[in-house]
XYZ file of C-alpha atoms in Angstrom:
135
model
C 6.415 -48.291 27.628
C 6.562 -44.523 27.695
C 7.979 -42.772 24.655
C 9.788 -39.480 25.395
C 8.157 -36.457 23.749
C 10.463 -34.085 21.871
C 9.558 -30.454 22.600
C 10.878 -27.513 20.648
C 11.783 -24.336 22.511
C 12.549 -21.117 20.665
C 15.820 -19.651 21.890
C 16.317 -15.874 21.391
C 19.395 -14.768 19.464
C 22.034 -12.416 20.940
C 21.701 -8.929 19.488
C 24.354 -6.266 19.755
C 23.005 -2.807 20.457
C 25.246 0.249 20.337
C 24.887 2.548 23.280
C 26.415 5.978 23.684
C 28.236 6.372 27.004
C 29.952 9.477 28.345
C 33.508 8.651 29.366
C 35.425 11.447 31.145
C 38.840 12.262 29.639
C 41.648 14.150 31.296
C 43.269 16.957 29.384
C 46.432 18.486 30.687
C 46.949 22.193 30.159
C 50.162 23.859 31.182
C 50.410 27.481 32.214
C 53.383 29.412 33.375
C 52.613 31.511 36.410
C 55.182 33.594 38.080
C 55.116 32.973 41.738
C 57.616 34.476 44.113
C 58.385 30.969 45.339
C 59.104 30.006 41.717
C 57.027 26.884 41.787
C 55.163 25.437 38.790
C 51.910 23.648 39.506
C 50.166 21.560 36.849
C 46.418 21.497 37.190
C 44.662 18.744 35.176
C 41.571 19.724 33.247
C 38.602 17.345 33.061
C 37.027 17.037 29.624
C 34.054 14.915 28.649
C 34.406 12.873 25.437
C 31.780 10.489 24.081
C 32.877 6.939 23.374
C 30.845 4.072 21.830
C 30.918 0.928 23.961
C 29.370 -2.504 23.112
C 27.224 -3.635 26.031
C 26.433 -7.369 25.949
C 22.755 -8.239 26.297
C 21.724 -10.919 28.779
C 19.913 -13.844 27.207
C 17.924 -16.489 29.060
C 17.933 -20.011 27.646
C 15.398 -22.543 28.785
C 15.705 -26.248 28.273
C 13.090 -28.930 28.867
C 14.571 -32.024 30.511
C 12.633 -35.272 30.812
C 12.836 -36.624 34.360
C 12.319 -40.386 34.725
C 9.497 -41.375 37.054
C 10.108 -44.183 39.543
C 7.342 -46.804 39.370
C 6.506 -49.626 41.724
C 5.807 -52.975 40.110
C 4.232 -55.929 41.883
C 6.500 -58.982 41.617
C 4.872 -62.359 42.357
C 6.417 -64.458 45.120
C 8.026 -67.777 44.220
C 7.046 -70.721 46.407
C 9.122 -73.871 46.692
C 7.097 -77.105 46.904
C 8.693 -80.455 47.660
C 7.649 -83.318 45.414
C 8.254 -86.986 46.165
C 9.579 -88.885 43.143
C 10.037 -92.650 42.959
C 13.471 -93.431 41.530
C 13.819 -97.006 40.198
C 16.741 -98.951 41.649
C 19.143 -100.576 39.222
C 20.560 -104.016 40.035
C 23.815 -104.971 38.356
C 24.575 -108.625 37.598
C 28.105 -109.376 36.518
C 29.028 -112.500 34.580
C 32.493 -113.579 33.486
C 32.591 -114.671 29.847
C 35.758 -116.053 28.344
C 36.524 -114.611 24.983
C 38.866 -116.608 22.765
C 41.953 -114.714 21.813
C 42.934 -114.951 18.174
C 46.651 -115.722 17.845
C 48.695 -115.305 14.751
C 50.948 -118.298 14.127
C 53.321 -118.318 11.187
C 53.082 -121.687 9.451
C 55.739 -122.326 6.811
C 54.379 -123.158 3.383
C 55.480 -126.392 1.761
C 56.375 -126.121 -1.891
C 56.542 -129.152 -4.131
C 59.227 -128.890 -6.745
C 59.564 -131.527 -9.434
C 63.106 -132.358 -10.396
C 64.056 -134.774 -13.117
C 67.040 -136.884 -12.113
C 68.854 -139.448 -14.275
C 69.151 -142.591 -12.260
C 71.833 -144.917 -13.690
C 70.520 -148.433 -14.346
C 72.758 -151.265 -13.200
C 72.787 -154.383 -15.313
C 73.908 -157.438 -13.544
C 75.611 -160.063 -15.713
C 76.202 -163.338 -14.108
C 78.791 -165.737 -15.419
C 79.350 -169.158 -14.124
C 83.067 -169.800 -13.925
C 84.213 -173.226 -13.031
C 86.988 -173.219 -10.582
C 89.094 -176.479 -10.392
C 89.077 -177.970 -6.978
C 92.423 -179.417 -5.830
C 92.391 -182.918 -4.341
C-alpha cells in the first residue's frame, strides 16, 4: 500500500508597490481674440500631472498534485472441476396404525341419601265370633 507524501510548497505573498506614473491632464484656458469674423475658438492646453497608481503584482502559485498510478495485478484463473458424489437413496415404508381416540362421556354420579321414615306398625287382633246358623 502506498502512502501519499505531503509536500510543503512556499507560496509568495502579494506585495503592493507604489509606482509613479505620468498621467496627462487637460487644462482649458480661455482667451478673447478679436477676429473680424467674430468667432471665439477654445484651444485646450495639455498639462502633465503626476498621479500615484497601484499596479498589481503577478504571483505564480504552484501546487503538487499526487497522480494515481495504474497497476496491473495478476488474478489467478478459477477452474471448475466436476466431482461425482454418491447420494444414498431413501426408501419410505408406510404403515397404518390405529390410535384409540379418547372420548369424554358424562356419567351421572349416584348419591346415597339416608332418610329415616316412620313406618306405622299394624297389629292384627283376631277375635272369634260365633255366628248362629239358622236351620
